PDB file of C-alpha atoms in Angstrom:
ATOM      1  CA  MET H 244     -18.870 -34.127  11.533  1.00  0.00           C
ATOM      2  CA  THR H 245     -15.167 -34.611  12.169  1.00  0.00           C
ATOM      3  CA  ILE H 246     -12.827 -33.134   9.583  1.00  0.00           C
ATOM      4  CA  HIS H 247      -9.661 -35.189   9.134  1.00  0.00           C
ATOM      5  CA  ASN H 248      -6.557 -33.134   8.446  1.00  0.00           C
ATOM      6  CA  PRO H 249      -3.989 -35.328   6.640  1.00  0.00           C
ATOM      7  CA  PHE H 250      -1.260 -32.747   7.300  1.00  0.00           C
ATOM      8  CA  LYS H 251      -1.679 -32.658  11.073  1.00  0.00           C
ATOM      9  CA  ASN H 252       1.679 -32.950  12.873  1.00  0.00           C
ATOM     10  CA  LEU H 253       3.481 -32.868   9.517  1.00  0.00           C
ATOM     11  CA  ARG H 254       6.718 -30.897   9.840  1.00  0.00           C
ATOM     12  CA  ILE H 255       8.659 -29.508   6.891  1.00  0.00           C
ATOM     13  CA  GLU H 256      12.073 -27.897   7.423  1.00  0.00           C
ATOM     14  CA  PHE H 257      13.902 -25.606   5.006  1.00  0.00           C
ATOM     15  CA  HIS H 258      17.601 -24.950   5.647  1.00  0.00           C
ATOM     16  CA  ILE H 259      18.514 -21.920   3.551  1.00  0.00           C
ATOM     17  CA  LEU H 260      21.842 -20.133   3.071  1.00  0.00           C
ATOM     18  CA  GLN H 261      21.913 -16.812   1.244  1.00  0.00           C
ATOM     19  CA  SER H 262      24.982 -14.792   0.330  1.00  0.00           C
ATOM     20  CA  PHE H 263      25.186 -11.077   1.144  1.00  0.00           C
ATOM     21  CA  PRO H 264      27.805  -8.426   0.387  1.00  0.00           C
ATOM     22  CA  VAL H 265      29.822  -7.049   3.286  1.00  0.00           C
ATOM     23  CA  THR H 266      27.192  -5.509   5.541  1.00  0.00           C
ATOM     24  CA  CYS H 267      25.821  -5.573   9.077  1.00  0.00           C
ATOM     25  CA  LEU H 268      22.422  -7.194   8.675  1.00  0.00           C
ATOM     26  CA  ASN H 269      21.547  -7.290  12.366  1.00  0.00           C
ATOM     27  CA  ARG H 270      23.067  -6.036  15.596  1.00  0.00           C
ATOM     28  CA  ASP H 271      22.758  -7.535  19.056  1.00  0.00           C
ATOM     29  CA  ASP H 272      22.085  -5.732  22.340  1.00  0.00           C
ATOM     30  CA  VAL H 273      25.648  -4.354  22.506  1.00  0.00           C
ATOM     31  CA  GLY H 274      25.693  -3.189  18.885  1.00  0.00           C
ATOM     32  CA  ALA H 275      27.870  -6.020  17.561  1.00  0.00           C
ATOM     33  CA  PRO H 276      26.931  -7.861  14.347  1.00  0.00           C
ATOM     34  CA  LYS H 277      24.920 -11.013  15.010  1.00  0.00           C
ATOM     35  CA  THR H 278      26.625 -14.215  13.896  1.00  0.00           C
ATOM     36  CA  ALA H 279      26.012 -17.945  13.918  1.00  0.00           C
ATOM     37  CA  MET H 280      28.143 -21.016  13.276  1.00  0.00           C
ATOM     38  CA  VAL H 281      26.717 -22.843  10.255  1.00  0.00           C
ATOM     39  CA  GLY H 282      28.594 -25.620   8.471  1.00  0.00           C
ATOM     40  CA  GLY H 283      31.639 -25.035  10.649  1.00  0.00           C
ATOM     41  CA  VAL H 284      31.898 -21.423   9.466  1.00  0.00           C
ATOM     42  CA  GLN H 285      30.989 -18.236  11.303  1.00  0.00           C
ATOM     43  CA  ARG H 286      28.334 -16.431   9.272  1.00  0.00           C
ATOM     44  CA  ALA H 287      26.351 -13.219   9.569  1.00  0.00           C
ATOM     45  CA  ARG H 288      22.948 -13.964  11.042  1.00  0.00           C
ATOM     46  CA  VAL H 289      19.652 -12.378  10.041  1.00  0.00           C
ATOM     47  CA  SER H 290      16.831 -12.362  12.585  1.00  0.00           C
ATOM     48  CA  SER H 291      13.742 -14.423  11.834  1.00  0.00           C
ATOM     49  CA  GLN H 292      11.556 -11.286  11.744  1.00  0.00           C
ATOM     50  CA  ALA H 293      13.655  -9.904   8.887  1.00  0.00           C
ATOM     51  CA  TRP H 294      12.697 -12.846   6.659  1.00  0.00           C
ATOM     52  CA  LYS H 295       8.971 -12.874   7.269  1.00  0.00           C
ATOM     53  CA  ARG H 296       7.966  -9.745   5.368  1.00  0.00           C
ATOM     54  CA  PRO H 297       9.830 -10.560   2.112  1.00  0.00           C
ATOM     55  CA  VAL H 298       8.429 -14.100   2.259  1.00  0.00           C
ATOM     56  CA  ARG H 299       4.900 -12.744   2.774  1.00  0.00           C
ATOM     57  CA  MET H 300       5.328 -10.289  -0.097  1.00  0.00           C
ATOM     58  CA  ALA H 301       6.738 -12.969  -2.424  1.00  0.00           C
ATOM     59  CA  MET H 302       3.728 -15.188  -1.681  1.00  0.00           C
ATOM     60  CA  HIS H 303       1.452 -12.655  -3.406  1.00  0.00           C
ATOM     61  CA  GLU H 304       3.043 -13.567  -6.734  1.00  0.00           C
ATOM     62  CA  LEU H 305       1.737 -17.116  -6.328  1.00  0.00           C
ATOM     63  CA  GLY H 306      -1.915 -16.052  -6.223  1.00  0.00           C
ATOM     64  CA  GLY H 307      -4.399 -16.822  -3.466  1.00  0.00           C
ATOM     65  CA  ILE H 308      -6.105 -14.819  -0.730  1.00  0.00           C
ATOM     66  CA  TYR H 309      -4.000 -12.689   1.607  1.00  0.00           C
ATOM     67  CA  GLY H 310      -4.633 -10.435   4.572  1.00  0.00           C
ATOM     68  CA  THR H 311      -3.954  -6.730   4.997  1.00  0.00           C
ATOM     69  CA  ARG H 312      -1.449  -5.689   7.656  1.00  0.00           C
ATOM     70  CA  THR H 313      -1.926  -1.976   8.246  1.00  0.00           C
ATOM     71  CA  LYS H 314      -1.869   0.930  10.672  1.00  0.00           C
ATOM     72  CA  PHE H 315      -4.835   2.398   8.845  1.00  0.00           C
ATOM     73  CA  ILE H 316      -7.469  -0.143   9.842  1.00  0.00           C
ATOM     74  CA  GLY H 317     -10.114   2.609   9.794  1.00  0.00           C
ATOM     75  CA  LYS H 318      -9.693   3.161   6.046  1.00  0.00           C
ATOM     76  CA  LEU H 319      -9.785  -0.574   5.388  1.00  0.00           C
ATOM     77  CA  ILE H 320     -13.164  -0.852   7.118  1.00  0.00           C
ATOM     78  CA  SER H 321     -14.584   2.369   5.659  1.00  0.00           C
ATOM     79  CA  ASP H 322     -13.738   1.224   2.110  1.00  0.00           C
ATOM     80  CA  ALA H 323     -15.540  -2.069   2.778  1.00  0.00           C
ATOM     81  CA  CYS H 324     -18.565  -0.189   4.136  1.00  0.00           C
ATOM     82  CA  ILE H 325     -18.706   2.036   1.044  1.00  0.00           C
ATOM     83  CA  ALA H 326     -18.716  -1.121  -1.086  1.00  0.00           C
ATOM     84  CA  LYS H 327     -21.745  -2.236   0.948  1.00  0.00           C
ATOM     85  CA  GLY H 328     -23.604   1.012   0.255  1.00  0.00           C
ATOM     86  CA  ALA H 329     -22.573   3.336   3.080  1.00  0.00           C
ATOM     87  CA  THR H 330     -22.201   7.058   2.510  1.00  0.00           C
ATOM     88  CA  LEU H 331     -18.758   8.590   2.930  1.00  0.00           C
ATOM     89  CA  ALA H 332     -19.694  10.015   6.343  1.00  0.00           C
ATOM     90  CA  GLN H 333     -21.180   6.709   7.528  1.00  0.00           C
ATOM     91  CA  ALA H 334     -18.167   4.748   6.303  1.00  0.00           C
ATOM     92  CA  GLN H 335     -15.774   7.146   8.040  1.00  0.00           C
ATOM     93  CA  ALA H 336     -17.671   6.796  11.318  1.00  0.00           C
ATOM     94  CA  CYS H 337     -17.644   3.004  11.084  1.00  0.00           C
ATOM     95  CA  GLY H 338     -13.927   2.959  10.297  1.00  0.00           C
ATOM     96  CA  ASP H 339     -13.194   5.257  13.227  1.00  0.00           C
ATOM     97  CA  LYS H 340     -15.212   2.984  15.506  1.00  0.00           C
ATOM     98  CA  ILE H 341     -13.112  -0.056  14.634  1.00  0.00           C
ATOM     99  CA  GLU H 342      -9.898   1.926  14.823  1.00  0.00           C
ATOM    100  CA  GLY H 343     -10.837   3.216  18.263  1.00  0.00           C
ATOM    101  CA  ALA H 344     -11.532  -0.313  19.494  1.00  0.00           C
ATOM    102  CA  PHE H 345      -8.178  -1.782  18.491  1.00  0.00           C
ATOM    103  CA  ILE H 346      -5.779   1.147  18.300  1.00  0.00           C
ATOM    104  CA  LYS H 347      -4.459   3.124  21.220  1.00  0.00           C
ATOM    105  CA  LYS H 348      -4.424   6.680  19.949  1.00  0.00           C
ATOM    106  CA  LYS H 349      -1.426   8.900  20.564  1.00  0.00           C
ATOM    107  CA  GLU H 350      -1.961  11.427  23.296  1.00  0.00           C
ATOM    108  CA  GLU H 351      -2.701  14.896  22.035  1.00  0.00           C
ATOM    109  CA  LYS H 352       0.220  17.252  22.302  1.00  0.00           C
ATOM    110  CA  LYS H 353      -0.179  19.737  25.104  1.00  0.00           C
ATOM    111  CA  SER H 354       0.865  23.343  24.816  1.00  0.00           C
ATOM    112  CA  LYS H 355       3.894  24.350  26.833  1.00  0.00           C
ATOM    113  CA  LYS H 356       1.901  27.374  27.960  1.00  0.00           C
ATOM    114  CA  GLY H 357      -0.518  25.267  29.949  1.00  0.00           C
ATOM    115  CA  LYS H 358      -4.012  26.688  29.798  1.00  0.00           C
ATOM    116  CA  GLU H 359      -3.025  29.624  27.623  1.00  0.00           C
ATOM    117  CA  ALA H 360      -4.015  29.584  23.966  1.00  0.00           C
ATOM    118  CA  VAL H 361      -1.553  27.817  21.679  1.00  0.00           C
ATOM    119  CA  THR H 362       0.403  29.819  19.156  1.00  0.00           C
ATOM    120  CA  GLU H 363      -0.281  29.578  15.440  1.00  0.00           C
ATOM    121  CA  ASN H 364       2.839  27.440  14.934  1.00  0.00           C
ATOM    122  CA  GLU H 365       1.845  25.074  17.756  1.00  0.00           C
ATOM    123  CA  ALA H 366      -1.663  24.724  16.304  1.00  0.00           C
ATOM    124  CA  GLU H 367      -0.222  23.836  12.891  1.00  0.00           C
ATOM    125  CA  GLU H 368       2.127  21.286  14.474  1.00  0.00           C
ATOM    126  CA  ILE H 369      -0.708  19.632  16.431  1.00  0.00           C
ATOM    127  CA  GLU H 370      -2.897  19.518  13.326  1.00  0.00           C
ATOM    128  CA  ALA H 371      -0.076  17.973  11.283  1.00  0.00           C
ATOM    129  CA  GLU H 372       0.408  15.267  13.912  1.00  0.00           C
ATOM    130  CA  SER H 373      -3.298  14.489  14.043  1.00  0.00           C
ATOM    131  CA  ASN H 374      -3.365  14.036  10.263  1.00  0.00           C
ATOM    132  CA  SER H 375      -0.388  11.656  10.300  1.00  0.00           C
ATOM    133  CA  GLU H 376      -0.399   7.996  11.314  1.00  0.00           C
ATOM    134  CA  LYS H 377      -2.693   7.535  14.284  1.00  0.00           C
ATOM    135  CA  SER H 378      -0.988   4.482  15.734  1.00  0.00           C
ATOM    136  CA  GLU H 379       2.302   2.696  16.116  1.00  0.00           C
ATOM    137  CA  ALA H 380       0.459  -0.654  16.039  1.00  0.00           C
ATOM    138  CA  LEU H 381      -0.420  -2.802  13.052  1.00  0.00           C
ATOM    139  CA  LEU H 382      -3.572  -4.868  12.704  1.00  0.00           C
ATOM    140  CA  PHE H 383      -3.713  -7.916  10.454  1.00  0.00           C
ATOM    141  CA  LEU H 384      -7.150  -8.835   9.017  1.00  0.00           C
ATOM    142  CA  SER H 385      -8.259 -11.176   6.251  1.00  0.00           C
ATOM    143  CA  PRO H 386     -10.697 -10.109   3.486  1.00  0.00           C
ATOM    144  CA  GLN H 387     -13.429 -12.324   4.954  1.00  0.00           C
ATOM    145  CA  GLU H 388     -13.043 -10.756   8.400  1.00  0.00           C
ATOM    146  CA  VAL H 389     -13.222  -7.253   6.931  1.00  0.00           C
ATOM    147  CA  MET H 390     -16.384  -8.251   5.065  1.00  0.00           C
ATOM    148  CA  ILE H 391     -17.976  -9.694   8.233  1.00  0.00           C
ATOM    149  CA  ILE H 392     -17.376  -6.396  10.049  1.00  0.00           C
ATOM    150  CA  ALA H 393     -18.742  -4.353   7.122  1.00  0.00           C
ATOM    151  CA  GLU H 394     -21.841  -6.566   6.950  1.00  0.00           C
ATOM    152  CA  ALA H 395     -22.396  -6.106  10.694  1.00  0.00           C
ATOM    153  CA  PHE H 396     -22.413  -2.326  10.188  1.00  0.00           C
ATOM    154  CA  ALA H 397     -24.678  -2.662   7.135  1.00  0.00           C
ATOM    155  CA  SER H 398     -27.202  -4.700   9.132  1.00  0.00           C
ATOM    156  CA  LYS H 399     -27.515  -1.752  11.535  1.00  0.00           C
ATOM    157  CA  GLY H 400     -27.906   0.826   8.777  1.00  0.00           C
ATOM    158  CA  PHE H 401     -24.240   1.813   9.197  1.00  0.00           C
ATOM    159  CA  ASN H 402     -24.976   3.239  12.642  1.00  0.00           C
ATOM    160  CA  GLN H 403     -21.621   2.561  14.263  1.00  0.00           C
ATOM    161  CA  ASN H 404     -22.960   2.817  17.815  1.00  0.00           C
ATOM    162  CA  GLU H 405     -25.622   0.173  17.191  1.00  0.00           C
ATOM    163  CA  ALA H 406     -23.183  -2.274  15.616  1.00  0.00           C
ATOM    164  CA  VAL H 407     -20.626  -1.772  18.410  1.00  0.00           C
ATOM    165  CA  THR H 408     -22.497  -0.871  21.581  1.00  0.00           C
ATOM    166  CA  GLN H 409     -19.799  -1.081  24.271  1.00  0.00           C
ATOM    167  CA  LYS H 410     -18.179   2.095  25.573  1.00  0.00           C
ATOM    168  CA  GLU H 411     -14.843   0.799  26.876  1.00  0.00           C
ATOM    169  CA  GLN H 412     -12.128   0.072  24.331  1.00  0.00           C
ATOM    170  CA  LYS H 413     -11.351  -3.423  25.624  1.00  0.00           C
ATOM    171  CA  LYS H 414     -15.039  -4.390  25.614  1.00  0.00           C
ATOM    172  CA  GLN H 415     -15.444  -2.956  22.107  1.00  0.00           C
ATOM    173  CA  ALA H 416     -12.594  -5.125  20.852  1.00  0.00           C
ATOM    174  CA  LYS H 417     -14.183  -8.203  22.437  1.00  0.00           C
ATOM    175  CA  GLU H 418     -17.547  -7.310  20.891  1.00  0.00           C
ATOM    176  CA  ILE H 419     -15.959  -7.058  17.432  1.00  0.00           C
ATOM    177  CA  ALA H 420     -14.164 -10.362  18.010  1.00  0.00           C
ATOM    178  CA  ASP H 421     -17.567 -11.893  18.825  1.00  0.00           C
ATOM    179  CA  LEU H 422     -18.936 -10.512  15.538  1.00  0.00           C
ATOM    180  CA  ILE H 423     -16.107 -12.162  13.616  1.00  0.00           C
ATOM    181  CA  GLY H 424     -16.543 -15.429  15.508  1.00  0.00           C
ATOM    182  CA  ASN H 425     -14.062 -18.284  15.394  1.00  0.00           C
ATOM    183  CA  ALA H 426     -10.884 -16.793  13.919  1.00  0.00           C
ATOM    184  CA  SER H 427      -9.748 -20.122  12.447  1.00  0.00           C
ATOM    185  CA  THR H 428     -12.913 -20.426  10.336  1.00  0.00           C
ATOM    186  CA  ALA H 429     -13.683 -16.748   9.647  1.00  0.00           C
ATOM    187  CA  MET H 430     -10.110 -15.993   8.574  1.00  0.00           C
ATOM    188  CA  ASP H 431      -9.410 -16.873   4.928  1.00  0.00           C
ATOM    189  CA  ALA H 432      -5.944 -15.385   4.415  1.00  0.00           C
ATOM    190  CA  LEU H 433      -3.040 -17.713   3.662  1.00  0.00           C
ATOM    191  CA  ASP H 434      -0.384 -15.408   5.115  1.00  0.00           C
ATOM    192  CA  ILE H 435      -2.203 -15.088   8.458  1.00  0.00           C
ATOM    193  CA  ALA H 436      -2.614 -18.870   8.657  1.00  0.00           C
ATOM    194  CA  LEU H 437       1.069 -19.355   7.889  1.00  0.00           C
ATOM    195  CA  PHE H 438       2.624 -16.607  10.027  1.00  0.00           C
ATOM    196  CA  GLY H 439      -0.039 -16.207  12.722  1.00  0.00           C
ATOM    197  CA  ARG H 440      -1.488 -13.118  14.335  1.00  0.00           C
ATOM    198  CA  MET H 441      -1.535 -11.568  17.784  1.00  0.00           C
ATOM    199  CA  VAL H 442      -4.228  -9.056  18.751  1.00  0.00           C
ATOM    200  CA  ALA H 443      -3.510  -7.633  22.196  1.00  0.00           C
ATOM    201  CA  GLN H 444      -7.014  -6.226  22.740  1.00  0.00           C
ATOM    202  CA  ALA H 445      -8.856  -9.422  21.751  1.00  0.00           C
ATOM    203  CA  ALA H 446      -7.042 -12.703  22.381  1.00  0.00           C
ATOM    204  CA  ARG H 447      -9.863 -14.575  20.638  1.00  0.00           C
ATOM    205  CA  LEU H 448      -8.566 -13.216  17.320  1.00  0.00           C
ATOM    206  CA  ASN H 449      -5.093 -14.647  17.877  1.00  0.00           C
ATOM    207  CA  VAL H 450      -3.985 -17.197  15.282  1.00  0.00           C
ATOM    208  CA  GLU H 451      -1.176 -19.637  15.998  1.00  0.00           C
ATOM    209  CA  ALA H 452       1.399 -19.635  13.234  1.00  0.00           C
ATOM    210  CA  ALA H 453       1.805 -22.764  11.139  1.00  0.00           C
ATOM    211  CA  ALA H 454       5.390 -21.765  10.276  1.00  0.00           C
ATOM    212  CA  SER H 455       8.248 -20.891  12.588  1.00  0.00           C
ATOM    213  CA  PHE H 456      11.523 -19.141  11.774  1.00  0.00           C
ATOM    214  CA  SER H 457      14.776 -19.617  13.633  1.00  0.00           C
TER     215      SER H 457
END
């Protein structure tokens, strides 16, 4: 069955001007304010990335289904597993498994004293770092994708090593991508469809953006 998309190749352009008080919205590589000639007048220019988040946030007021863009992907998955009946320990293990597959953990801080025991202050500092954000990367998943992953864990009795069997991080990410399946059909979030998604560890989960900013 062929699905006809009446909006295919349809292009809609919005040309928007917004006034700002005197400020430096963006700087270029030499630290100078970015500018652009628009309407024969030199204007301050805001990068396309700066617009995307407020647009995504404003979309939530319109209703609909939206994805979660977070550094704490482990908690997102563990909460979904708990909703499926997992214990707290099982949910934590499943969340950690997904986090380990997609997130490159920060290297543990080494003591300046080499093999000698760390001081009490160093131990407290290392513990504080380990309890803070585990990654600099963000992962963007839709509610349906989160549910598919949680259901995969549930089908294995929330045994994280049976749901994700590979040992290497890259292979784990591919295995999870295989669980999710075709990203264009499994993904049900409007903001991901509109702005796209790039997953370095699993290219199969990449989504080409329907909207572009310039």
